[in-house]
mmCIF file of C-alpha atoms (C1' of nucleotides) in Angstrom:
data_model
loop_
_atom_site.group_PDB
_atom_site.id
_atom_site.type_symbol
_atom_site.label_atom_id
_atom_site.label_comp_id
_atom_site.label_asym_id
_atom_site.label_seq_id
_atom_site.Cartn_x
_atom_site.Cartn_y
_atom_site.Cartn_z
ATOM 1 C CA UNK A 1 2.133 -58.406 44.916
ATOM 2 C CA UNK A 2 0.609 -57.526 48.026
ATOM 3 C CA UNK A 3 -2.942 -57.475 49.367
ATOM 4 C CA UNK A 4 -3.247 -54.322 49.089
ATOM 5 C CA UNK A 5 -1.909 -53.812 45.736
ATOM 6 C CA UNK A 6 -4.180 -56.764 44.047
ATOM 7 C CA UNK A 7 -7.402 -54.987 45.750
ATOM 8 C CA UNK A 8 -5.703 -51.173 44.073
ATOM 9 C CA UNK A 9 -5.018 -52.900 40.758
ATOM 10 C CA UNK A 10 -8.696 -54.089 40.288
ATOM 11 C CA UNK A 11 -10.233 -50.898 41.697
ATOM 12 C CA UNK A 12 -8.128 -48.607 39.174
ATOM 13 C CA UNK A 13 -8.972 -51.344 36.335
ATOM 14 C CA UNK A 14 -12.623 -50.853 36.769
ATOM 15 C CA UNK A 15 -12.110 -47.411 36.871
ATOM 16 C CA UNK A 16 -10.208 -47.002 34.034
ATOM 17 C CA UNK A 17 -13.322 -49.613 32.051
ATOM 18 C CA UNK A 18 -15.534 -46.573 33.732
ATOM 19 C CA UNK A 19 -17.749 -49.327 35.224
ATOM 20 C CA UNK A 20 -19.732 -48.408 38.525
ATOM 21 C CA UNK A 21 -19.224 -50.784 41.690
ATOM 22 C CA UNK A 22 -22.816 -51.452 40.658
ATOM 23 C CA UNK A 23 -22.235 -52.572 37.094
ATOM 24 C CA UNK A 24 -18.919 -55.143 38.070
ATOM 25 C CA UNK A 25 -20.717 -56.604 41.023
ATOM 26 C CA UNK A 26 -23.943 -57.787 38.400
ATOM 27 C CA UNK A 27 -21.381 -58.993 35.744
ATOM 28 C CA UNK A 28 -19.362 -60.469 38.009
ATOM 29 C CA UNK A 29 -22.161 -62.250 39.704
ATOM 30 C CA UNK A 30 -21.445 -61.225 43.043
ATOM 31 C CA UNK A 31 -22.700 -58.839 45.931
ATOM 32 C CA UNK A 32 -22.595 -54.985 45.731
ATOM 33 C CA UNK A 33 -21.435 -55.317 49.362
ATOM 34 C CA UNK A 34 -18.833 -57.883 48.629
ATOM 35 C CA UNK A 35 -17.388 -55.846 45.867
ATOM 36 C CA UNK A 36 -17.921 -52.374 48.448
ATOM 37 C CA UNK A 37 -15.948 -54.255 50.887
ATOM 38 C CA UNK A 38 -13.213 -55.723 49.240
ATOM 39 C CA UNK A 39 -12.289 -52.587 47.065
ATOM 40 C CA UNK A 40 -12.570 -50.482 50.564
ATOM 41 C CA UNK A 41 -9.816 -53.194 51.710
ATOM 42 C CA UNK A 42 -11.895 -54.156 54.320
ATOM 43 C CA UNK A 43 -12.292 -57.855 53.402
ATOM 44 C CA UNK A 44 -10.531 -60.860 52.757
ATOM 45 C CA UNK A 45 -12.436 -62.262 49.685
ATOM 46 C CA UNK A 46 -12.077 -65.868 48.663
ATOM 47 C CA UNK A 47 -10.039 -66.662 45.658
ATOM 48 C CA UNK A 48 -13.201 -67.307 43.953
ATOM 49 C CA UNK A 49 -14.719 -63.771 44.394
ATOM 50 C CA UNK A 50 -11.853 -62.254 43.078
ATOM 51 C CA UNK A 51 -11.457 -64.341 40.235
ATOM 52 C CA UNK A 52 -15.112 -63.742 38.976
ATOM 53 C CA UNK A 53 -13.998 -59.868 39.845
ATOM 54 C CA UNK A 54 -11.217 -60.004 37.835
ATOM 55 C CA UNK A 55 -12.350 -61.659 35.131
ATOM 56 C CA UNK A 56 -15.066 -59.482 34.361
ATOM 57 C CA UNK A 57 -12.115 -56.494 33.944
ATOM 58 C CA UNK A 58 -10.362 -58.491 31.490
ATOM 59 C CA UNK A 59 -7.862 -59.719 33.961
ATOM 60 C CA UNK A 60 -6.288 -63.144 35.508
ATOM 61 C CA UNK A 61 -4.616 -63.944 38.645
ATOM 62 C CA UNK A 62 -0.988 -65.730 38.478
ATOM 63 C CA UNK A 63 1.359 -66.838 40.432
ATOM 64 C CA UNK A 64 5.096 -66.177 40.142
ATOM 65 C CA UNK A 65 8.232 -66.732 42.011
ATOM 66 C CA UNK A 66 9.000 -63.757 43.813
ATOM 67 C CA UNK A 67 11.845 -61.578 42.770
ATOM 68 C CA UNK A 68 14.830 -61.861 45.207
ATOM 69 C CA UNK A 69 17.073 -59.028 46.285
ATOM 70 C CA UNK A 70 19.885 -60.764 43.605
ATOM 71 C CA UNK A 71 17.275 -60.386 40.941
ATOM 72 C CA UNK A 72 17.587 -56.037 41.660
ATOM 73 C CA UNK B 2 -4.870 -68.930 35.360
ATOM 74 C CA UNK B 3 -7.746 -70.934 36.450
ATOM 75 C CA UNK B 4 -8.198 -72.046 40.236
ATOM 76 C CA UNK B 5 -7.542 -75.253 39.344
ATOM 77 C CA UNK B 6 -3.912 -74.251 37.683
ATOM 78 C CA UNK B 7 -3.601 -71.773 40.777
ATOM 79 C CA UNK B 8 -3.686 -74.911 43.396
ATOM 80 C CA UNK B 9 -1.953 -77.190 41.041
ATOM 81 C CA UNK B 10 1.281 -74.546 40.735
ATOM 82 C CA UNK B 11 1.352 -74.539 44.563
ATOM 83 C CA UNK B 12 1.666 -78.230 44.910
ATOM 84 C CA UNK B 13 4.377 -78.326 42.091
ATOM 85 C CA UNK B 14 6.134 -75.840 43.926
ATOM 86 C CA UNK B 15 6.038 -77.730 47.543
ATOM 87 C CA UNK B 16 7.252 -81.085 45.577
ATOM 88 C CA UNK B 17 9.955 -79.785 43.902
ATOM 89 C CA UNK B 18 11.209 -77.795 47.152
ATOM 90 C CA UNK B 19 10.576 -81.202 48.953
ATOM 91 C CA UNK B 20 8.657 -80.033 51.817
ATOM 92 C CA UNK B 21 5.752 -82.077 53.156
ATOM 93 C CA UNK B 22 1.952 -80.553 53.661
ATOM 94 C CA UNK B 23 2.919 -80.708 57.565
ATOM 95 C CA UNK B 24 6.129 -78.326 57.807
ATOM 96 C CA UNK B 25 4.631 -75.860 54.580
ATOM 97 C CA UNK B 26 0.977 -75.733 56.912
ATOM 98 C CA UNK B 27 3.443 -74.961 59.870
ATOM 99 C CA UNK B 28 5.792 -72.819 57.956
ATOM 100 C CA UNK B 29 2.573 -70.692 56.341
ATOM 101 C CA UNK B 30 1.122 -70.722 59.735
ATOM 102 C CA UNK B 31 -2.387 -72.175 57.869
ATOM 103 C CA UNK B 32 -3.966 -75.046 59.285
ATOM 104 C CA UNK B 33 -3.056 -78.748 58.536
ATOM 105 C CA UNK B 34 -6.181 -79.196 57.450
ATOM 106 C CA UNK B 35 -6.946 -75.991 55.625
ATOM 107 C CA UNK B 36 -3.872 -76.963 52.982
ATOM 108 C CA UNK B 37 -4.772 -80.700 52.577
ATOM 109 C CA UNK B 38 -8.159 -79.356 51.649
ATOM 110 C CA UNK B 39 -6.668 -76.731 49.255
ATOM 111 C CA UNK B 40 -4.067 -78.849 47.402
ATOM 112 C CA UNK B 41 -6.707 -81.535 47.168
ATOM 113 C CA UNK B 42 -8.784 -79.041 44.815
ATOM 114 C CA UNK B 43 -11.670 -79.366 47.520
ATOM 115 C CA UNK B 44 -11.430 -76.028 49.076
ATOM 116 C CA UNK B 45 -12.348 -71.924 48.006
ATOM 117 C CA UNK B 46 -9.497 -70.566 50.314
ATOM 118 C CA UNK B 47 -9.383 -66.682 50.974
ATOM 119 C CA UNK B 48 -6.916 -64.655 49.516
ATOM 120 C CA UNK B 49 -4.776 -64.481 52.364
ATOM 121 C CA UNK B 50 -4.695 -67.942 53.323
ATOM 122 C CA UNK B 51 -3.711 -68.515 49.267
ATOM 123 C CA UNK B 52 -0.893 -65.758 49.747
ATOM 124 C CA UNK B 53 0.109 -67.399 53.075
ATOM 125 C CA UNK B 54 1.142 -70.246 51.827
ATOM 126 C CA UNK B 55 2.371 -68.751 48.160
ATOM 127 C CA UNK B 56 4.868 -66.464 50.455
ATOM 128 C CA UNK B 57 6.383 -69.536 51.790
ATOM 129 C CA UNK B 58 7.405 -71.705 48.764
ATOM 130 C CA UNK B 59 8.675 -67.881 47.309
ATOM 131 C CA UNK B 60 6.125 -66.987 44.680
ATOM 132 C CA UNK B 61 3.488 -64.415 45.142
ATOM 133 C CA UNK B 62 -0.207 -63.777 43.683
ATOM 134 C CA UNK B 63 -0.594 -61.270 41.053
ATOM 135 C CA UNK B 64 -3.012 -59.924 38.500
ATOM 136 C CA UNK B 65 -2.652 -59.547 34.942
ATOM 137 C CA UNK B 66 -4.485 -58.549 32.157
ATOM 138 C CA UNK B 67 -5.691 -61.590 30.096
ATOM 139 C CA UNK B 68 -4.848 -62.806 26.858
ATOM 140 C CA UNK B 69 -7.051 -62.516 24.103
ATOM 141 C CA UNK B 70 -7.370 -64.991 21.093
ATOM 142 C CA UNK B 71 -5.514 -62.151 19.015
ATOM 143 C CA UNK B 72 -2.655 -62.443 21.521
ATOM 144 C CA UNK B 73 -2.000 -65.947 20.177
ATOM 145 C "C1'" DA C 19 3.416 -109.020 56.773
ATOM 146 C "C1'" DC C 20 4.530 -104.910 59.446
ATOM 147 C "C1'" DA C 21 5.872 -100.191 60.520
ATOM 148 C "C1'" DC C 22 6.185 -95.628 59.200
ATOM 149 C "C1'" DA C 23 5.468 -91.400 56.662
ATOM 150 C "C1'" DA C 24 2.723 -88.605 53.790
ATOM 151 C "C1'" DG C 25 -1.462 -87.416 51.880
ATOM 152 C "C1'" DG C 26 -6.584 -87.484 51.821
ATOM 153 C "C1'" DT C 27 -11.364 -87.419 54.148
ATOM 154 C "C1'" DG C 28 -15.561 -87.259 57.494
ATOM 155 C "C1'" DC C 29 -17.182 -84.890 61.421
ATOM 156 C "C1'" DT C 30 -17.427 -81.012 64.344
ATOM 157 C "C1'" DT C 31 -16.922 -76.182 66.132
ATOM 158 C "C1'" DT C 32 -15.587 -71.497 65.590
ATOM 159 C "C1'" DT C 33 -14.691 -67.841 62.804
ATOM 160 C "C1'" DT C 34 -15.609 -65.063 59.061
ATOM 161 C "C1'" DA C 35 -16.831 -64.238 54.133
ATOM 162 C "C1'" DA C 36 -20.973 -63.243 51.373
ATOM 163 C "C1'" DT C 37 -25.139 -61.006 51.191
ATOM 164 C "C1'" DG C 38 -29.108 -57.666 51.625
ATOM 165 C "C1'" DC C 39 -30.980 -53.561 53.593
ATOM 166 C "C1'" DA C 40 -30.810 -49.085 55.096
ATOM 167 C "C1'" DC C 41 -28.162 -45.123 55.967
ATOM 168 C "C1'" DT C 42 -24.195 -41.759 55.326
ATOM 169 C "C1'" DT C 43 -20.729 -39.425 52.605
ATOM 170 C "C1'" DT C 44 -18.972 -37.216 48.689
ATOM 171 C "C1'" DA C 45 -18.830 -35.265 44.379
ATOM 172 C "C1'" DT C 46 -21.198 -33.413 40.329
ATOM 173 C "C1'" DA C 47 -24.812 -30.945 37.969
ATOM 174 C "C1'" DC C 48 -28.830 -28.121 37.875
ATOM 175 C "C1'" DG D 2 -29.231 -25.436 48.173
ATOM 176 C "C1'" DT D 3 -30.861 -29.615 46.421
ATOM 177 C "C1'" DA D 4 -31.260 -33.468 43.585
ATOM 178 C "C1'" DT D 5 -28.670 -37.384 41.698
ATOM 179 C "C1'" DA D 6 -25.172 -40.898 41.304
ATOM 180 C "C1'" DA D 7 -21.526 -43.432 43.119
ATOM 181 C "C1'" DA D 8 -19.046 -45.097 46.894
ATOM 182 C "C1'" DG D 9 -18.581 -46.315 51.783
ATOM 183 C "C1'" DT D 10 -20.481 -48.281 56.399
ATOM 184 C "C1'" DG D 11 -23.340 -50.515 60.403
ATOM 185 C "C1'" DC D 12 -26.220 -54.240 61.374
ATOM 186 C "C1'" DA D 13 -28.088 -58.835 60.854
ATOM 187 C "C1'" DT D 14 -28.404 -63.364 58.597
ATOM 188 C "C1'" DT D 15 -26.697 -67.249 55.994
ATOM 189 C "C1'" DA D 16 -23.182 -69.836 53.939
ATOM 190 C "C1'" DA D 17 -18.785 -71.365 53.994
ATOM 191 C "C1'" DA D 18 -13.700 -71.127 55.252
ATOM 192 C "C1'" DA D 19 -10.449 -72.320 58.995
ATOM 193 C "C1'" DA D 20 -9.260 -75.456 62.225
ATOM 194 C "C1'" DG D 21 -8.529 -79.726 65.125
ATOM 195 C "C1'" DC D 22 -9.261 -84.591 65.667
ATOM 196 C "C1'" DA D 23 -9.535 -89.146 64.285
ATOM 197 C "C1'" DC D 24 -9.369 -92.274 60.747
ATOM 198 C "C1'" DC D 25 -8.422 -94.292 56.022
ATOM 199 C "C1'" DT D 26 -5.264 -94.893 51.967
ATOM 200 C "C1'" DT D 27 -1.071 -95.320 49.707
ATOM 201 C "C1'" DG D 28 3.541 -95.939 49.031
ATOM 202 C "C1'" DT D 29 8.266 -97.211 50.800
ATOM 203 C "C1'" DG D 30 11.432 -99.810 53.303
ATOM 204 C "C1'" DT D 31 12.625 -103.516 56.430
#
DNA sequence: ACACAAGGTGCTTTTTAATGCACTTTATAC
DNA sequence: GTATAAAGTGCATTAAAAAGCACCTTGTGT
């Protein structure tokens, strides 16, 4: 999963929870203008950040061995 | 997956492909430094320095939604 | 005991994430 | 059109990650 596609998979999660940037960045106990800047995919947030982020939306990060081409 | 897990995955992984801190910091192109400080649970590294080094040993970051106890 | 390789740590500098504040943009509702 | 809410952005400050260097520790082999 790519950058990009973590930072697109939390934004539509909190959108689909209908919580404002507001509302996640208080629960999640960090900055508004953390949270603006790494769902703009400006940023390069610290594991940390996203983990209180994601955890707030009811999700985890993982790691997994990547698929390989044989795998398709 | 806590961070803890997160870190302690990654240094399973480089042990059982046999590749030392040196060659996986050169491979990832991360600092020496920066992945002594990771695997030794001291560091908060950003997401891209976490996916850096993840890319290398062939697994990737990803989000998922959590378990709950009813999931058990 | 010694040499070597690999991992861990203290110190430092440079870079950048995290944050707050104020402002702009955009969409929605009146 | 204008108020309101939500999201995005520029600027500045503070805290911390990234990095290199030197050194210590530990284990392995001779």
């Amino acid at each position: 999963m790519h950058f990009h596609q973590l930072i697109k998979t939390l934004k539509e999660r909190r959108e689909a929870l209908q919580v404002t940037q507001y509302d996640l960045a208080e629960l999640a106990g960090v900055g508004l203008r953390t949270l603006k800047q790494v769902e703009s995919g400006k940023g390069n947030p610290t594991v940390i950040t996203l983990q209180k982020i994601a955890d707030v939306l009811g999700m985890e990060l993982c790691l997994k061995v990547k698929a390989t081409k044989s795998d398709i």
